[in-house]
Short mmCIF file of C-alpha atoms in Angstrom, two decimals:
data_model
loop_
_atom_site.label_atom_id
_atom_site.label_comp_id
_atom_site.label_asym_id
_atom_site.label_seq_id
_atom_site.Cartn_x
_atom_site.Cartn_y
_atom_site.Cartn_z
CA MET A 1 90.93 111.18 136.55
CA THR A 2 87.86 109.07 136.74
CA ARG A 3 84.89 108.16 134.60
CA THR A 4 82.51 110.72 134.81
CA THR A 5 78.90 109.20 134.01
CA VAL A 6 77.46 105.85 133.78
CA PRO A 7 76.74 105.01 130.11
CA THR A 8 73.14 105.23 128.98
CA ALA A 9 71.73 103.40 126.08
CA PHE A 10 70.11 105.46 123.35
CA ILE A 11 67.39 103.70 122.07
CA THR A 12 66.59 105.70 118.96
CA ALA A 13 68.25 107.82 116.49
CA THR A 14 65.87 110.59 117.77
CA ASP A 15 67.40 110.24 121.18
CA LEU A 16 70.84 110.48 119.88
CA LEU A 17 69.83 113.48 117.76
CA ALA A 18 68.26 115.42 120.98
CA ALA A 19 71.73 114.89 122.66
CA ILE A 20 73.84 116.45 119.88
CA GLN A 21 71.81 118.93 117.75
CA PRO A 22 71.95 122.85 118.83
CA ALA A 23 69.18 124.30 120.76
CA ASP A 24 68.66 126.52 117.99
CA GLY A 25 69.95 127.26 114.50
CA GLY A 26 72.73 125.19 112.98
CA ARG A 27 72.56 123.53 109.49
CA LYS A 28 70.08 121.21 108.00
CA ILE A 29 71.63 117.56 107.15
CA PHE A 30 69.60 115.61 104.54
CA ASP A 31 69.16 111.94 103.92
CA PRO A 32 70.77 110.99 100.54
CA ALA A 33 68.26 108.14 100.08
CA THR A 34 64.81 110.39 100.50
CA GLY A 35 65.99 113.89 100.76
CA GLY A 36 64.16 114.49 103.95
CA THR A 37 66.00 116.36 106.58
CA VAL A 38 67.83 113.91 109.30
CA GLY A 39 68.65 116.75 111.78
CA ARG A 40 70.59 119.99 112.34
CA ALA A 41 74.26 119.94 112.76
CA PRO A 42 76.16 122.84 114.81
CA VAL A 43 78.17 125.12 112.86
CA HIS A 44 81.47 125.91 114.41
CA THR A 45 83.98 128.35 113.80
CA ALA A 46 87.80 128.50 114.29
CA ALA A 47 87.13 129.99 117.62
CA ASP A 48 85.47 127.04 118.61
CA LEU A 49 88.41 125.05 117.61
CA ASP A 50 90.83 127.03 119.66
CA ALA A 51 88.24 126.50 122.73
CA ALA A 52 88.29 122.71 121.86
CA VAL A 53 92.29 122.62 121.60
CA ALA A 54 92.58 124.54 124.67
CA ALA A 55 90.48 121.85 126.47
CA ALA A 56 92.06 118.89 125.01
CA ARG A 57 95.58 120.38 126.00
CA ALA A 58 94.70 121.00 129.56
CA ALA A 59 93.35 117.57 129.69
CA GLN A 60 96.26 115.68 128.31
CA PRO A 61 98.99 115.43 130.78
CA GLU A 62 96.79 113.81 133.39
CA TRP A 63 95.30 111.28 130.84
CA ALA A 64 98.96 110.35 129.68
CA ALA A 65 99.85 109.78 133.35
CA LEU A 66 97.23 106.89 133.74
CA GLY A 67 99.40 104.60 131.56
CA HIS A 68 98.49 102.25 128.94
CA GLU A 69 96.82 99.58 131.20
CA LYS A 70 94.38 102.28 132.82
CA ARG A 71 93.72 104.04 129.25
CA SER A 72 92.76 100.57 127.72
CA GLU A 73 90.18 100.06 130.29
CA TYR A 74 88.60 103.37 129.36
CA LEU A 75 88.62 102.26 125.71
CA ASN A 76 86.96 98.87 126.56
CA GLN A 77 84.34 101.06 128.55
CA ALA A 78 83.99 103.07 125.56
CA ALA A 79 83.26 100.12 123.30
CA ASP A 80 80.58 98.81 125.94
CA ALA A 81 79.05 102.31 125.62
CA ILE A 82 78.77 101.72 121.95
CA ASP A 83 77.22 98.62 122.11
CA ALA A 84 74.51 99.76 124.38
CA SER A 85 73.60 102.37 121.79
CA ALA A 86 74.39 100.31 118.74
CA GLU A 87 71.05 100.37 116.98
CA ALA A 88 70.48 104.02 117.55
CA LEU A 89 73.89 104.77 116.25
CA ALA A 90 73.38 102.64 112.93
CA GLU A 91 69.83 103.96 112.49
CA LEU A 92 71.33 107.38 112.30
CA LEU A 93 74.29 106.59 110.33
CA SER A 94 71.93 104.73 107.84
CA ARG A 95 69.74 108.14 107.47
CA GLU A 96 72.67 110.31 107.24
CA GLN A 97 75.13 108.54 105.11
CA GLY A 98 72.64 106.55 103.10
CA LYS A 99 74.34 103.28 103.56
CA PRO A 100 71.63 100.18 104.46
CA LEU A 101 71.34 98.89 108.01
CA ASN A 102 72.08 95.43 106.74
CA GLY A 103 74.95 93.68 104.69
CA PRO A 104 78.31 95.18 105.33
CA ASN A 105 76.76 98.69 106.17
CA ALA A 106 75.51 100.58 108.88
CA ARG A 107 75.02 97.67 111.71
CA PHE A 108 78.52 96.34 110.54
CA GLU A 109 80.08 99.96 110.82
CA VAL A 110 78.97 100.44 114.29
CA GLY A 111 79.94 96.80 115.43
CA ALA A 112 83.35 97.45 113.90
CA CYS A 113 83.75 100.62 116.09
CA ALA A 114 83.45 98.54 119.37
CA ALA A 115 85.59 95.80 117.95
CA TRP A 116 88.29 98.17 116.98
CA LEU A 117 88.62 100.04 120.35
CA ARG A 118 88.83 96.52 122.06
CA ALA A 119 91.58 95.61 119.58
CA THR A 120 93.21 98.69 120.06
CA ALA A 121 93.01 98.13 123.93
CA SER A 122 94.72 94.80 123.76
CA PHE A 123 97.89 95.52 121.73
CA VAL A 124 101.21 95.17 123.95
CA LEU A 125 103.51 97.87 123.32
CA GLU A 126 106.80 97.28 125.08
CA PRO A 127 109.99 99.32 125.17
CA GLU A 128 112.26 97.97 122.15
CA VAL A 129 115.75 97.08 123.10
CA VAL A 130 118.05 97.77 120.18
CA VAL A 131 121.51 97.35 121.78
CA ASP A 132 122.22 95.14 124.80
CA ASP A 133 125.92 93.93 124.38
CA GLY A 134 127.16 94.13 127.98
CA GLU A 135 128.93 97.46 127.32
CA SER A 136 125.72 99.56 125.90
CA HIS A 137 122.05 99.64 126.50
CA ALA A 138 119.56 101.33 124.16
CA GLU A 139 115.71 101.25 124.17
CA VAL A 140 113.15 102.95 122.19
CA HIS A 141 110.36 104.09 124.07
CA TYR A 142 107.04 105.80 122.64
CA ARG A 143 105.72 108.91 124.48
CA PRO A 144 102.39 110.65 123.79
CA LEU A 145 102.44 113.40 121.30
CA GLY A 146 99.87 115.68 123.04
CA VAL A 147 96.83 116.72 120.87
CA VAL A 148 95.82 114.87 117.72
CA GLY A 149 93.67 116.64 115.21
CA ALA A 150 91.66 114.06 113.19
CA ILE A 151 89.85 114.87 109.98
CA GLY A 152 87.25 112.23 108.42
CA PRO A 153 85.45 111.54 105.43
CA TRP A 154 81.78 110.85 104.82
CA ASN A 155 82.02 107.40 103.73
CA TRP A 156 82.66 105.45 106.75
CA PRO A 157 82.07 108.54 109.22
CA MET A 158 82.04 106.15 112.33
CA MET A 159 84.23 103.57 111.70
CA ILE A 160 87.03 105.82 110.35
CA SER A 161 86.71 108.28 113.32
CA VAL A 162 87.59 105.35 115.59
CA TRP A 163 90.50 104.34 113.54
CA GLN A 164 91.90 107.87 114.48
CA LEU A 165 90.72 108.33 117.96
CA ALA A 166 91.13 104.76 119.34
CA PRO A 167 95.17 104.63 118.90
CA SER A 168 95.51 108.39 119.62
CA LEU A 169 93.75 108.00 123.20
CA ARG A 170 95.58 104.60 123.94
CA MET A 171 98.69 106.49 123.41
CA GLY A 172 97.98 109.08 125.81
CA ASN A 173 97.02 111.88 123.35
CA THR A 174 93.62 113.87 123.34
CA VAL A 175 91.78 114.39 120.33
CA VAL A 176 89.72 117.07 118.20
CA MET A 177 87.82 115.64 115.33
CA LYS A 178 86.70 117.61 112.43
CA PRO A 179 83.75 115.52 110.59
CA SER A 180 83.06 115.68 107.07
CA GLU A 181 80.38 118.27 106.21
CA TYR A 182 78.37 115.77 104.80
CA THR A 183 78.05 113.62 107.91
CA PRO A 184 78.52 115.48 111.01
CA LEU A 185 75.79 114.06 113.19
CA SER A 186 77.01 110.72 112.94
CA VAL A 187 80.47 111.73 114.16
CA LEU A 188 78.84 114.02 116.87
CA ALA A 189 76.57 111.10 117.91
CA LEU A 190 79.51 108.49 118.02
CA ALA A 191 81.49 110.87 120.37
CA ALA A 192 78.46 111.53 122.65
CA VAL A 193 78.36 107.96 123.24
CA ILE A 194 81.93 107.29 123.85
CA ASN A 195 82.28 110.50 125.99
CA GLN A 196 80.00 109.04 128.52
CA ALA A 197 82.81 106.48 129.32
CA LEU A 198 85.69 109.02 129.20
CA PRO A 199 86.90 111.64 131.53
CA ALA A 200 85.71 115.18 130.41
CA ASP A 201 87.64 116.96 127.52
CA LEU A 202 89.50 113.83 125.94
CA LEU A 203 87.60 113.85 122.86
CA HIS A 204 86.13 116.96 121.12
CA VAL A 205 84.14 117.08 117.85
CA VAL A 206 84.25 120.69 115.84
CA SER A 207 81.42 120.63 113.36
CA GLY A 208 82.60 123.10 110.82
CA GLY A 209 83.28 123.89 107.07
CA ARG A 210 86.68 123.96 105.09
CA GLU A 211 88.16 126.92 107.15
CA VAL A 212 87.73 124.85 110.31
CA GLY A 213 89.84 122.11 108.67
CA GLU A 214 92.46 124.58 107.21
CA ALA A 215 92.62 125.96 110.87
CA LEU A 216 93.05 122.63 112.30
CA ALA A 217 95.92 121.89 109.77
CA SER A 218 97.78 124.53 110.82
CA HIS A 219 96.93 125.02 114.39
CA PRO A 220 100.05 125.49 116.59
CA GLU A 221 98.85 123.50 119.59
CA ILE A 222 97.93 120.43 117.47
CA ASP A 223 100.93 117.93 117.44
CA LYS A 224 99.67 115.71 114.55
CA VAL A 225 97.05 115.34 112.12
CA MET A 226 95.40 112.22 110.75
CA PHE A 227 93.49 112.54 107.64
CA THR A 228 91.49 110.15 105.32
CA GLY A 229 90.28 111.74 102.19
CA SER A 230 91.18 112.78 98.71
CA THR A 231 94.75 113.26 97.43
CA ALA A 232 94.07 116.81 96.85
CA THR A 233 92.82 117.77 99.98
CA GLY A 234 95.82 115.77 101.68
CA LYS A 235 98.43 118.08 99.74
CA ALA A 236 96.73 120.95 101.18
CA ILE A 237 97.21 119.60 104.65
CA ILE A 238 100.75 118.84 104.10
CA ARG A 239 101.30 122.48 103.05
CA SER A 240 99.18 123.77 106.00
CA SER A 241 101.10 121.66 108.40
CA ALA A 242 104.58 122.62 107.34
CA ASP A 243 105.12 125.81 109.24
CA THR A 244 104.46 123.85 112.61
CA VAL A 245 106.19 120.78 111.42
CA LYS A 246 103.28 118.34 112.26
CA ARG A 247 103.60 114.69 112.33
CA LEU A 248 101.03 113.49 109.70
CA THR A 249 99.42 110.15 108.82
CA LEU A 250 97.58 110.40 105.46
CA GLU A 251 95.24 107.77 103.97
CA LEU A 252 94.52 109.25 100.67
CA GLY A 253 92.73 108.40 97.18
CA GLY A 254 92.95 104.97 95.57
CA ASN A 255 92.06 103.40 92.55
CA ASP A 256 92.50 99.81 93.36
CA ALA A 257 93.30 97.20 90.71
CA GLY A 258 92.54 93.52 90.96
CA ILE A 259 94.04 90.93 88.96
CA VAL A 260 92.14 87.70 88.11
CA LEU A 261 94.89 85.07 86.85
CA GLU A 262 94.00 82.36 84.26
CA ASP A 263 93.88 79.40 86.95
CA ALA A 264 91.00 81.31 89.05
CA ASP A 265 87.53 79.88 89.52
CA PRO A 266 85.09 82.45 88.32
CA LYS A 267 82.21 81.22 89.99
CA ALA A 268 83.87 80.69 93.21
CA ILE A 269 85.22 84.05 93.36
CA ALA A 270 82.39 86.26 92.06
CA GLN A 271 80.66 87.00 95.27
CA ASP A 272 84.03 88.18 96.83
CA LEU A 273 84.85 90.12 93.82
CA PHE A 274 81.47 91.75 93.96
CA TRP A 275 81.81 92.98 97.63
CA GLY A 276 85.39 94.01 97.12
CA ALA A 277 84.12 96.36 94.44
CA PHE A 278 80.50 97.29 95.80
CA ILE A 279 80.91 97.43 99.58
CA ASN A 280 79.32 100.67 100.67
CA THR A 281 77.96 100.91 97.32
CA GLY A 282 81.45 101.63 96.09
CA GLN A 283 82.19 104.53 98.41
CA THR A 284 85.52 102.84 100.10
CA CYS A 285 89.11 104.14 99.35
CA ALA A 286 90.35 100.52 99.38
CA ALA A 287 87.62 99.35 97.32
CA LEU A 288 88.23 97.09 93.95
CA LYS A 289 87.93 99.82 91.30
CA ARG A 290 89.48 98.29 88.00
CA LEU A 291 89.43 94.46 87.47
CA TYR A 292 91.87 93.04 85.26
CA VAL A 293 90.52 89.61 83.84
CA HIS A 294 92.60 87.19 81.90
CA ASP A 295 91.25 86.68 78.21
CA SER A 296 90.44 82.92 78.75
CA LEU A 297 88.15 83.76 81.71
CA TYR A 298 87.06 87.14 80.86
CA ASP A 299 83.47 86.15 79.64
CA GLN A 300 82.73 83.92 82.54
CA VAL A 301 83.88 86.42 85.22
CA CYS A 302 81.51 89.11 83.51
CA GLU A 303 78.75 86.66 83.32
CA GLU A 304 79.21 85.79 87.13
CA LEU A 305 79.39 89.06 88.42
CA VAL A 306 76.34 90.20 86.60
CA GLN A 307 74.36 87.17 88.19
CA VAL A 308 75.70 88.48 91.63
CA ALA A 309 74.91 92.30 90.89
CA GLN A 310 71.44 91.65 89.72
CA ASN A 311 70.65 89.97 92.80
CA MET A 312 71.67 92.53 95.36
CA PRO A 313 68.54 94.95 96.19
CA MET A 314 69.31 98.79 96.28
CA GLY A 315 67.11 101.17 98.19
CA VAL A 316 66.59 103.23 101.20
CA GLY A 317 68.82 102.14 104.04
CA LEU A 318 66.12 101.72 106.67
CA ASP A 319 64.45 98.93 104.68
CA GLU A 320 65.66 95.79 106.02
CA ASN A 321 65.79 94.06 102.84
CA ASN A 322 68.37 96.41 101.32
CA VAL A 323 72.12 95.79 100.79
CA LEU A 324 73.14 98.81 98.69
CA GLY A 325 72.18 102.62 99.00
CA PRO A 326 72.73 105.61 97.30
CA LEU A 327 75.57 107.68 96.86
CA GLN A 328 75.88 110.00 99.74
CA ASN A 329 75.92 113.34 97.62
CA LYS A 330 75.05 114.83 94.53
CA ALA A 331 78.48 115.76 93.67
CA GLN A 332 79.58 112.18 93.91
CA PHE A 333 76.37 111.04 91.88
CA ASP A 334 77.34 113.26 89.22
CA ILE A 335 81.10 112.16 89.18
CA VAL A 336 80.09 108.53 88.52
CA ALA A 337 77.43 109.24 86.26
CA ASP A 338 79.94 111.18 84.01
CA LEU A 339 82.46 108.48 84.12
CA VAL A 340 80.01 105.88 83.07
CA GLN A 341 78.70 108.12 80.22
CA LYS A 342 82.29 108.61 78.94
CA ALA A 343 82.66 105.08 79.01
CA LYS A 344 79.36 104.68 76.99
CA ASP A 345 80.41 107.22 74.60
CA SER A 346 83.77 105.42 73.81
CA GLY A 347 81.90 102.28 72.84
CA ALA A 348 82.22 100.42 76.18
CA LYS A 349 79.83 97.60 76.89
CA VAL A 350 77.40 98.01 79.88
CA LEU A 351 76.64 94.76 81.26
CA THR A 352 74.31 95.94 83.70
CA GLY A 353 73.22 99.14 85.15
CA GLY A 354 74.39 102.34 83.64
CA ASN A 355 70.88 104.15 83.50
CA PRO A 356 69.71 105.79 86.61
CA GLU A 357 66.08 106.33 86.81
CA SER A 358 64.86 110.07 86.69
CA GLY A 359 62.50 111.45 88.92
CA GLN A 360 62.79 109.56 92.05
CA PRO A 361 64.27 111.12 95.14
CA GLY A 362 67.61 110.20 96.40
CA TYR A 363 71.17 109.70 95.00
CA PHE A 364 70.77 106.32 93.52
CA TYR A 365 72.97 105.01 90.76
CA PRO A 366 72.32 101.54 89.79
CA THR A 367 74.99 98.59 90.03
CA THR A 368 76.85 98.97 86.98
CA LEU A 369 79.58 96.78 85.44
CA VAL A 370 80.97 98.00 82.22
CA ALA A 371 83.30 95.42 80.05
CA GLU A 372 85.37 95.71 76.67
CA ILE A 373 86.69 99.09 77.88
CA ASP A 374 90.22 100.42 77.40
CA ASN A 375 92.54 100.97 80.10
CA ASP A 376 92.99 104.43 79.40
CA ASN A 377 89.46 105.07 79.67
CA PRO A 378 88.46 107.73 82.31
CA LEU A 379 86.30 105.25 84.22
CA VAL A 380 89.56 103.23 84.75
CA ALA A 381 92.04 105.69 84.98
CA GLN A 382 90.06 108.01 87.43
CA GLU A 383 88.84 107.00 90.76
CA GLN A 384 85.04 106.68 90.71
CA PHE A 385 84.16 106.07 94.26
CA GLY A 386 80.63 104.51 93.42
CA PRO A 387 78.85 101.57 92.15
CA ALA A 388 80.53 101.26 88.74
CA LEU A 389 83.22 98.72 88.10
CA PRO A 390 85.18 98.51 84.61
CA ILE A 391 86.50 95.08 83.58
CA ILE A 392 89.61 95.12 81.40
CA ARG A 393 90.68 92.08 79.24
CA TYR A 394 94.26 91.30 79.47
CA ASN A 395 96.69 88.53 77.75
CA THR A 396 99.75 87.97 79.72
CA VAL A 397 100.54 88.77 83.55
CA ASP A 398 103.27 91.30 82.60
CA GLU A 399 100.58 93.24 81.01
CA ALA A 400 98.31 93.14 83.81
CA VAL A 401 100.89 94.14 86.36
CA GLU A 402 102.05 97.02 83.97
CA MET A 403 98.33 98.31 83.83
CA ALA A 404 97.84 97.73 87.63
CA ASN A 405 100.85 99.75 88.36
CA GLY A 406 100.40 102.57 85.79
CA LEU A 407 98.77 105.02 87.89
CA ASP A 408 100.11 107.43 90.67
CA VAL A 409 98.31 106.01 93.39
CA GLY A 410 98.66 102.60 95.18
CA LEU A 411 96.46 101.90 98.40
CA GLY A 412 95.51 98.55 97.98
CA ALA A 413 95.02 95.78 95.32
CA SER A 414 94.36 92.20 94.99
CA VAL A 415 95.31 88.79 93.09
CA TRP A 416 92.72 86.27 92.51
CA SER A 417 94.08 82.61 91.91
CA SER A 418 93.56 78.90 92.84
CA ASP A 419 97.32 78.76 93.17
CA PRO A 420 98.41 80.79 96.29
CA ALA A 421 102.26 80.47 95.68
CA LYS A 422 101.41 81.92 92.11
CA ALA A 423 99.33 84.83 93.42
CA ARG A 424 102.28 85.79 96.00
CA GLU A 425 104.63 86.00 93.18
CA VAL A 426 102.20 88.50 91.32
CA ALA A 427 101.47 90.46 94.49
CA ALA A 428 105.10 91.09 95.10
CA ARG A 429 105.18 93.03 91.89
CA ILE A 430 102.16 95.30 92.54
CA GLU A 431 102.90 98.93 93.89
CA ALA A 432 100.28 99.21 96.66
CA GLY A 433 100.23 99.43 100.13
CA THR A 434 98.07 96.31 100.76
CA VAL A 435 97.74 93.54 98.41
CA TRP A 436 95.11 90.78 99.31
CA ILE A 437 94.83 87.55 97.98
CA ASN A 438 91.39 86.00 96.87
CA LYS A 439 89.64 88.82 98.67
CA HIS A 440 89.63 92.76 98.57
CA GLY A 441 89.71 95.47 101.24
CA ALA A 442 89.73 93.13 104.15
CA VAL A 443 91.06 95.54 106.89
CA ASP A 444 91.98 94.01 110.05
CA PRO A 445 92.75 96.14 113.57
CA ARG A 446 95.82 93.91 113.94
CA VAL A 447 97.44 94.47 110.32
CA PRO A 448 99.33 97.76 109.33
CA PHE A 449 97.44 99.38 106.75
CA GLY A 450 98.88 102.50 104.57
CA GLY A 451 99.26 103.60 101.07
CA ALA A 452 101.85 103.85 98.46
CA LYS A 453 102.61 106.45 95.90
CA GLN A 454 100.28 109.41 96.06
CA SER A 455 97.79 107.31 98.40
CA GLY A 456 99.51 108.67 101.41
CA TYR A 457 101.90 108.02 104.09
CA GLY A 458 102.25 106.50 107.44
CA LEU A 459 100.78 103.35 109.17
CA GLU A 460 97.62 102.79 110.78
CA PHE A 461 96.24 99.64 112.93
CA GLY A 462 98.00 97.45 115.27
CA VAL A 463 101.36 98.25 117.01
CA ALA A 464 102.49 100.04 113.95
CA GLY A 465 99.74 102.30 114.19
CA LEU A 466 100.22 103.03 117.86
CA LYS A 467 103.77 103.85 117.44
CA ALA A 468 102.68 106.48 114.77
CA LEU A 469 100.60 108.23 117.70
CA GLY A 470 103.72 108.45 119.83
CA THR A 471 107.13 110.18 119.97
CA PRO A 472 110.21 107.83 119.73
CA GLN A 473 112.47 108.35 122.72
CA VAL A 474 115.73 106.52 122.72
CA ILE A 475 117.04 106.06 126.33
CA SER A 476 120.75 104.95 126.00
CA CYS A 477 123.25 103.90 128.79
#
């Protein structure tokens, strides 16, 4: 099994589109910032899924036989291919998803794809000796599963695809991906670039609708499903996968809480608080979505956040000056607008934003900060997944922790304090898969990541993430 082609640099998004669009037909994909047409995506069917799975199944044994070292070489070559086409990938991503080129957005996402591949290639996974007492010896090994089905979201379509495909391939599996119907071009383009560096049939993308996703989740020849998306869809995947007892890794919805303790420095943390909440214009599963601030600091934190928010330009992503973009689709725009309106109707105070301009193209919702809001308000209790942050006042740490833990989700959370030891004490009381201190949403390829409660199960990233893409086998003698 050898690399089949020499990676070619795609110079522009037009070059990429020429490589991935169907010769005729397909489905129009629109730019959420301008309403213009980005390109056409193929409309695959369950039969196309069957063909992709069959090809991936046939290629998997030879790929698995290469071993970790050789597979890691291929992952590094794939990272090189991404670097060679990075600007074209970022341009297409910005046009399809809406996120700006600059800031923690399109260029950042493409760079993260290459970095994640290289990090995944570097992890050492050795057999684990669990007993060696002179009489018995037992080791745990991790063998490839076979074919992994990956279903991705529209908010970070390229990066989350790499989170799924990199460990899958590294562990000797092959991959069939189903991208979001909103952002298929980004994933098709990413796969086209990566596949320049990989042997044939290891990575397939099937661009279809809900019926394709349902067929993937129940497919008898798919051994594991990885999914990032809503809790409701995750539950449907669990049901669809039951008959074939598939392994699952589910990263589902979150409504991450942040707690600002009374010893925090509002000015020092304001910038990080802002990006914890508004990275990708708030369209991030592990973004800060409800902020609890001690009464003694409440007004100052609000003032500092307003200052930051009012200096962050929002607009079309291809404009180099912008760092915030539109909501990716009208359905999400309507959710954010409805939740903010409910907050207004309840008497909450809008500090900035809250009034989208009418008549302009694109799904732009202004950066919105809402104060003096009750904890049971829909903007707090429901995941907004957009650029609107409710700020809730509290008086005691016990009260803040109780409110933070009061929902049935627990993906991430954060504690903000000038006293690291005190922050750790509070962090240990929060029911979330990850709790950051003085930052929020800072994922790292070396650090395991997964949700608590209804935010999913299974771990991604690091050696733990590799193990989740393998079948443990105990060899005992």
